[in-house]
Coordinates of C-alpha atoms in Angstrom, one line a residue:
V1 CA 11.0 169.8 -53.8
I2 CA 7.8 166.9 -54.4
I3 CA 5.9 167.5 -58.2
L4 CA 2.9 165.7 -58.7
G5 CA 0.7 164.9 -60.8
P6 CA -1.8 162.6 -63.3
P7 CA 0.3 160.1 -65.2
G8 CA 1.6 161.6 -68.5
S9 CA 0.9 165.6 -66.9
G10 CA 5.6 166.2 -66.5
K11 CA 6.5 165.6 -63.8
G12 CA 9.3 164.2 -65.6
T13 CA 10.4 167.5 -68.2
I14 CA 9.2 169.4 -65.5
S15 CA 11.8 167.5 -62.9
A16 CA 14.6 167.6 -65.1
L17 CA 14.6 172.0 -66.0
A18 CA 14.2 172.4 -62.7
A19 CA 16.9 170.5 -61.3
S20 CA 18.7 172.0 -63.4
E21 CA 17.7 175.5 -63.0
F22 CA 18.4 175.2 -59.6
G23 CA 21.2 172.9 -59.4
L24 CA 18.9 170.0 -57.6
T25 CA 18.7 165.9 -58.7
V26 CA 16.1 164.2 -59.4
V27 CA 14.4 161.0 -57.6
S28 CA 12.8 159.4 -59.8
I29 CA 10.5 156.5 -58.6
G30 CA 9.1 155.1 -61.9
Q31 CA 13.2 155.6 -63.6
I32 CA 13.9 153.5 -60.8
L33 CA 11.8 150.1 -60.9
T34 CA 11.9 150.8 -64.8
H35 CA 15.7 150.3 -64.4
E36 CA 15.4 147.4 -61.8
I37 CA 12.8 145.5 -63.7
S38 CA 14.6 146.2 -67.0
I39 CA 17.9 144.2 -65.4
K40 CA 16.0 141.7 -64.0
S41 CA 17.2 142.9 -60.3
A42 CA 15.2 140.9 -57.0
L43 CA 13.3 144.5 -56.9
G44 CA 12.8 144.6 -59.6
Q45 CA 11.6 141.1 -59.8
K46 CA 9.2 141.8 -57.4
A47 CA 8.2 145.6 -58.2
E48 CA 7.6 144.2 -62.2
T49 CA 3.9 142.9 -61.5
Y50 CA 2.9 145.5 -60.3
F51 CA 4.2 147.9 -62.7
N52 CA 2.7 146.0 -65.8
S53 CA -0.4 145.9 -64.2
G54 CA -0.5 149.7 -62.5
T55 CA -0.9 148.8 -60.0
L56 CA 1.2 150.7 -56.3
V57 CA 3.5 148.9 -55.6
P58 CA 4.4 147.9 -52.3
D59 CA 5.3 150.6 -49.5
E60 CA 7.6 147.6 -48.3
I61 CA 9.0 147.8 -51.8
V62 CA 8.9 152.2 -52.3
V63 CA 10.0 153.4 -49.5
P64 CA 13.2 151.9 -49.3
I65 CA 14.2 152.2 -52.5
I66 CA 12.9 156.1 -51.7
S67 CA 15.6 156.4 -48.7
H68 CA 18.4 154.3 -49.6
R69 CA 18.3 157.0 -52.6
L70 CA 17.9 159.9 -51.0
E71 CA 21.3 159.4 -48.3
Q72 CA 23.1 158.8 -51.7
P73 CA 26.3 161.4 -51.8
D74 CA 25.3 163.6 -55.3
V75 CA 21.4 164.0 -53.8
L76 CA 22.4 164.6 -49.9
N77 CA 25.4 167.2 -52.2
K78 CA 22.9 168.8 -54.4
N79 CA 19.9 168.4 -52.8
W80 CA 16.0 166.8 -54.2
I81 CA 12.9 166.8 -56.4
L82 CA 11.5 163.8 -56.3
D83 CA 9.0 163.0 -59.6
G84 CA 6.2 161.2 -58.5
F85 CA 6.5 160.1 -54.7
P86 CA 5.0 160.1 -52.9
R87 CA 2.0 158.3 -54.5
T88 CA -0.3 157.4 -51.6
S89 CA -0.6 159.0 -47.6
S90 CA 1.3 155.9 -46.3
Q91 CA 4.0 156.9 -48.9
A92 CA 3.8 160.5 -47.2
D93 CA 3.6 159.4 -43.4
A94 CA 7.2 157.0 -43.9
L95 CA 8.9 159.9 -45.4
N96 CA 8.0 162.3 -42.9
G97 CA 8.9 158.9 -40.3
A98 CA 12.4 158.9 -42.2
T99 CA 12.0 163.0 -41.7
I100 CA 12.6 163.5 -44.5
L101 CA 10.2 166.3 -45.3
P102 CA 10.1 169.1 -48.3
Q103 CA 9.8 172.4 -48.2
L104 CA 7.4 173.0 -51.6
V105 CA 4.3 170.4 -53.3
V106 CA 3.9 170.5 -57.2
I107 CA 0.9 169.9 -58.5
L108 CA 0.5 170.1 -62.0
N109 CA -2.8 170.0 -63.0
V110 CA -3.7 168.0 -66.4
P111 CA -6.9 166.4 -67.7
D112 CA -6.9 162.8 -68.2
D113 CA -8.3 163.0 -71.9
V114 CA -5.0 165.9 -72.7
C115 CA -2.1 162.9 -70.1
R116 CA -3.7 159.5 -72.3
S117 CA -2.9 161.6 -76.0
R118 CA 0.8 162.6 -74.3
L119 CA 1.3 159.5 -73.6
A120 CA 0.4 158.2 -76.8
A121 CA 2.4 159.4 -78.8
K122 CA 5.2 159.3 -75.9
S123 CA 4.6 155.3 -75.6
K124 CA 5.6 155.5 -79.5
E125 CA 9.3 156.4 -77.8
T126 CA 9.2 154.6 -74.5
Q127 CA 7.0 151.8 -74.9
R128 CA 6.3 151.4 -70.9
V129 CA 3.9 148.4 -70.4
D130 CA 2.1 151.4 -67.6
D131 CA 1.9 153.7 -70.1
H132 CA -1.3 151.3 -71.6
G133 CA -5.2 150.4 -71.4
D134 CA -6.2 149.0 -67.5
A135 CA -3.0 149.8 -66.6
L136 CA -3.0 153.4 -67.1
E137 CA -6.6 153.6 -66.4
N138 CA -5.4 152.1 -62.9
R139 CA -2.9 155.2 -62.3
F140 CA -5.4 157.3 -63.6
Q141 CA -8.4 156.2 -60.8
Q142 CA -4.5 155.5 -58.2
Y143 CA -3.4 159.5 -58.1
H144 CA -7.4 161.3 -58.1
E145 CA -8.2 159.3 -55.4
N146 CA -4.8 160.3 -53.1
L147 CA -5.6 164.0 -54.5
A148 CA -7.5 164.9 -52.1
K149 CA -5.4 163.5 -48.7
F150 CA -2.3 165.0 -50.2
K151 CA -3.9 169.1 -50.6
L152 CA -4.9 168.4 -47.1
R153 CA -1.3 166.9 -46.1
Y154 CA 0.7 169.4 -46.9
G155 CA -1.4 172.3 -46.8
K156 CA 0.9 175.3 -46.6
L157 CA 3.5 173.3 -49.6
L158 CA 1.2 173.2 -51.6
V159 CA 1.4 175.6 -55.4
E160 CA -0.4 173.9 -57.9
V161 CA 0.5 174.9 -61.5
D162 CA -1.9 174.7 -64.2
G163 CA 0.0 172.0 -66.8
N164 CA -2.6 171.9 -70.1
K165 CA 0.2 174.4 -71.5
S166 CA 3.1 173.5 -73.7
V167 CA 6.0 173.1 -71.8
D168 CA 7.9 176.8 -71.6
E169 CA 4.7 178.0 -70.2
V170 CA 4.1 175.1 -67.5
W171 CA 7.9 175.7 -66.7
N172 CA 8.1 179.4 -66.3
S173 CA 4.2 178.9 -64.6
A174 CA 5.7 176.1 -62.1
K175 CA 9.7 178.3 -61.7
S176 CA 7.6 181.5 -61.1
A177 CA 5.9 180.0 -58.0
M178 CA 8.7 177.7 -56.3
K179 CA 10.5 181.1 -56.3
A180 CA 7.8 182.8 -54.8
H181 CA 7.2 180.5 -52.4
F182 CA 10.9 180.3 -51.4
E183 CA 10.8 184.0 -51.2
L184 CA 7.7 184.2 -49.0
K185 CA 10.3 182.0 -46.7
G186 CA 12.7 184.4 -46.1
Q187 CA 15.3 182.2 -47.7
D188 CA 18.4 183.5 -50.1
N189 CA 19.2 180.9 -52.3
P190 CA 14.7 180.1 -53.7
I191 CA 15.6 175.9 -52.9
E192 CA 18.3 175.2 -50.7
I193 CA 16.6 172.2 -49.4
A194 CA 18.2 170.8 -45.8
V195 CA 18.2 166.5 -46.0
P196 CA 20.0 165.4 -43.1

């Protein structure tokens, strides 16, 4: 499962709830990069400049990270949910080329002004550099530039959810959409995703 949405749309929250409900492992590129930057790894040092400016970290850095993470035993044994990845068509192509194929893509639709307010409140707790100012505006712009491409690419796999509601309401809509999608596919287990 892939969860997409603008910054502050609730991807992490919905991913965590879906993981708990369906026994999935959350793979969040944002969390991975934040961790690598905090420990000052070679990868973190490469990614930090992009991350802090709100520009997308290049594919040659993020695609291997995601591919490697999806091959780990905890992901293979529990299946996966990607939080905020892919962010570009080329990243989606790279996933496809690595035969990492989602069965469902959920888009959380939330107006940018609502996302800004959410991030302003959240930033008091998390202090993410790219949740402010120009970096944040770059993230919004990049998301919207790629959204139409994702809608074309994922077509029938795509479910859009109104994310401009309470967490419970958004989660109930997302959960219903997930269950309905997989029931239409005739699967007994609503989210049983095979990763090669």
